Amino acid sequence: MGLWIPLVLIGGTALALLLGLFARGKLGRRSYSAEDRAESPTPAGQEPDFSGYPCGHDKPDGPSIVEVYGVKIAVEAAPVCPDCVEEYLNRYSTRCASCRQPILPGMPVGQAWKGSPFPHTHMTFECTESGGLYCGRWGQGRLVTLHELDPGQFAAGTPNLMTHVMRTGKPTVIKS
């Protein structure tokens, strides 16, 4: 009977330490910044721009497979050949902080956690912890911010959707 008391005390102490680590974000939970994001002085580049690729190569009639950061991706249609598409995507894509797979130009992105290997994640259930972390679209080699997408709704520097809601106190609907 006397052995149970020390075991319960040790177990309770260990549990309290683990819960303390979890509560401070050191275990299991990631920390996200609500600081304003610097707006880029360069144009947004939301749509793929192949003007730098004066392709004179033959284009296939149907879909083709290209490789971006070592990942094979099907391309349905493009104004240039698969080799030029592959070069374009490898130049202007980035990687997801969560799954390390490519984020291609035009994809919606979420804000990654502090200390992550890359600043953005795919906006999927697997990669982003919350839809509130939506921070814009990946453009040609850079983030197209919420402010650039809808300057009438989002203030310059808005880091993500949740921060916008917390600052304004109003629910937000984004029209795609």
Coordinates of C-alpha atoms in Angstrom, one line a residue:
M1 CA 0.0 0.0 0.0
G2 CA 2.8 2.4 0.8
L3 CA 4.4 1.9 -2.6
W4 CA 1.4 3.5 -4.4
I5 CA 1.8 6.9 -2.9
P6 CA 5.4 7.6 -4.2
L7 CA 4.3 6.2 -7.7
V8 CA 1.3 8.4 -7.8
L9 CA 3.4 11.5 -6.8
I10 CA 6.1 10.7 -9.4
G11 CA 3.4 10.1 -12.1
G12 CA 1.6 13.2 -11.2
T13 CA 4.8 15.3 -11.3
A14 CA 5.7 13.9 -14.7
L15 CA 2.2 14.6 -16.0
A16 CA 2.3 18.1 -14.7
L17 CA 5.7 18.7 -16.4
L18 CA 4.3 17.4 -19.7
L19 CA 1.2 19.5 -19.5
G20 CA 3.3 22.6 -18.7
L21 CA 5.5 22.0 -21.8
F22 CA 2.4 21.6 -23.9
A23 CA 0.8 24.7 -22.5
R24 CA 3.9 26.8 -23.3
G25 CA 4.0 25.5 -26.9
K26 CA 7.2 23.5 -26.3
L27 CA 5.4 20.2 -26.9
G28 CA 2.8 19.3 -29.5
R29 CA 1.6 22.8 -30.4
R30 CA 3.2 25.2 -32.8
S31 CA 3.6 28.9 -32.4
Y32 CA 2.5 31.3 -35.2
S33 CA 3.4 35.0 -35.6
A34 CA 0.7 37.7 -35.8
E35 CA 3.2 40.3 -36.8
D36 CA 2.5 42.3 -39.9
R37 CA 4.0 41.0 -43.1
A38 CA 6.1 43.3 -45.3
E39 CA 4.4 44.0 -48.6
S40 CA 6.6 43.4 -51.7
P41 CA 7.3 46.4 -53.9
T42 CA 7.3 44.2 -57.0
P43 CA 4.1 43.3 -59.0
A44 CA 2.1 40.4 -57.7
G45 CA 2.6 38.0 -60.6
Q46 CA -0.5 35.9 -59.7
E47 CA -0.9 34.3 -63.2
P48 CA 1.9 32.2 -64.7
D49 CA 3.9 34.3 -67.1
F50 CA 5.8 32.4 -69.7
S51 CA 7.0 35.5 -71.6
G52 CA 10.6 34.7 -70.4
Y53 CA 10.4 31.3 -72.1
P54 CA 10.2 31.9 -75.9
C55 CA 9.5 28.3 -76.5
G56 CA 10.0 27.0 -80.1
H57 CA 9.8 23.4 -79.1
D58 CA 7.1 20.9 -80.1
K59 CA 4.2 20.8 -77.6
P60 CA 2.4 17.5 -76.9
D61 CA -1.4 17.2 -77.7
G62 CA -2.3 15.9 -74.3
P63 CA -1.1 16.0 -70.7
S64 CA 2.5 15.6 -69.9
I65 CA 4.6 14.8 -66.8
V66 CA 7.2 17.2 -65.4
E67 CA 9.4 17.0 -62.4
V68 CA 9.5 19.7 -59.8
Y69 CA 11.9 19.4 -56.9
G70 CA 12.1 15.6 -57.7
V71 CA 8.3 15.2 -57.6
K72 CA 6.5 14.1 -60.8
I73 CA 3.5 16.4 -61.6
A74 CA 0.9 16.0 -64.4
V75 CA 0.4 19.2 -66.5
E76 CA -2.8 19.3 -68.5
A77 CA -2.2 22.2 -70.8
A78 CA 0.4 24.9 -71.1
P79 CA 1.4 27.5 -73.7
V80 CA 5.0 26.0 -73.8
C81 CA 6.6 22.6 -74.0
P82 CA 7.0 20.3 -71.0
D83 CA 10.7 21.1 -70.7
C84 CA 10.0 24.8 -70.5
V85 CA 7.1 24.2 -68.0
E86 CA 9.4 22.1 -65.9
E87 CA 12.1 24.9 -65.9
Y88 CA 9.5 27.5 -65.0
L89 CA 8.0 25.5 -62.1
N90 CA 11.4 24.7 -60.7
R91 CA 12.3 28.3 -60.8
Y92 CA 9.2 29.8 -59.3
S93 CA 7.8 27.2 -57.0
T94 CA 8.6 26.8 -53.3
R95 CA 8.4 23.9 -50.8
C96 CA 5.8 23.3 -48.2
A97 CA 7.0 23.5 -44.6
S98 CA 4.9 20.5 -43.6
C99 CA 5.2 17.9 -46.3
R100 CA 8.3 19.4 -48.2
Q101 CA 6.4 18.9 -51.5
P102 CA 6.3 21.7 -54.1
I103 CA 3.9 24.6 -53.8
L104 CA 3.3 25.7 -57.4
P105 CA 2.5 29.2 -58.6
G106 CA -1.2 29.9 -58.2
M107 CA -1.7 27.6 -55.2
P108 CA -3.3 29.0 -52.0
V109 CA -0.9 28.9 -49.1
G110 CA -1.0 28.9 -45.3
Q111 CA 1.4 30.5 -42.9
A112 CA 3.9 28.1 -41.4
W113 CA 4.9 28.0 -37.8
K114 CA 7.8 29.9 -36.2
G115 CA 11.1 28.1 -36.9
S116 CA 9.8 26.1 -39.8
P117 CA 12.1 25.1 -42.6
F118 CA 9.9 27.0 -45.2
P119 CA 7.6 30.0 -44.6
H120 CA 4.4 28.5 -46.2
T121 CA 2.3 25.3 -46.3
H122 CA -0.2 23.9 -48.7
M123 CA -3.8 24.9 -47.7
T124 CA -4.8 21.3 -47.1
F125 CA -6.0 19.4 -44.0
E126 CA -2.7 17.5 -44.0
C127 CA -0.4 20.4 -44.2
T128 CA -2.1 23.4 -42.5
E129 CA -3.5 23.2 -38.9
S130 CA -6.3 25.7 -39.6
G131 CA -8.0 27.6 -42.4
G132 CA -7.4 30.7 -40.3
L133 CA -3.7 30.5 -41.3
Y134 CA -4.5 31.2 -45.0
C135 CA -2.1 34.0 -46.0
G136 CA -2.5 34.3 -49.8
R137 CA -1.5 32.6 -53.0
W138 CA 2.0 31.5 -54.2
G139 CA 2.9 33.7 -57.2
Q140 CA 5.9 33.7 -59.4
G141 CA 8.6 33.0 -56.8
R142 CA 6.9 34.9 -53.9
L143 CA 3.7 35.2 -51.8
V144 CA 0.8 37.2 -53.2
T145 CA -0.5 38.6 -49.9
L146 CA -4.1 38.9 -48.7
H147 CA -3.8 42.7 -49.2
E148 CA -2.7 42.2 -52.8
L149 CA -5.5 39.8 -53.5
D150 CA -8.2 42.1 -51.9
P151 CA -6.9 45.5 -50.8
G152 CA -10.4 46.6 -50.0
Q153 CA -10.9 43.9 -47.4
F154 CA -7.4 43.3 -46.0
A155 CA -5.0 46.0 -44.6
A156 CA -1.4 46.0 -45.9
G157 CA 0.8 43.6 -43.9
T158 CA -2.0 41.3 -42.8
P159 CA -0.1 38.1 -42.0
N160 CA -3.1 35.6 -42.1
L161 CA -6.8 35.4 -42.0
M162 CA -7.1 34.7 -38.3
T163 CA -5.1 37.8 -37.4
H164 CA -7.4 39.8 -39.6
V165 CA -10.4 38.5 -37.9
M166 CA -8.9 39.1 -34.4
R167 CA -7.9 42.6 -35.3
T168 CA -11.2 43.6 -36.9
G169 CA -13.6 41.5 -34.8
K170 CA -15.6 40.7 -37.9
P171 CA -16.1 37.3 -39.6
T172 CA -14.5 37.2 -43.1
V173 CA -15.6 35.5 -46.2
I174 CA -13.2 35.2 -49.1
K175 CA -14.7 35.0 -52.6
S176 CA -12.6 32.9 -54.9

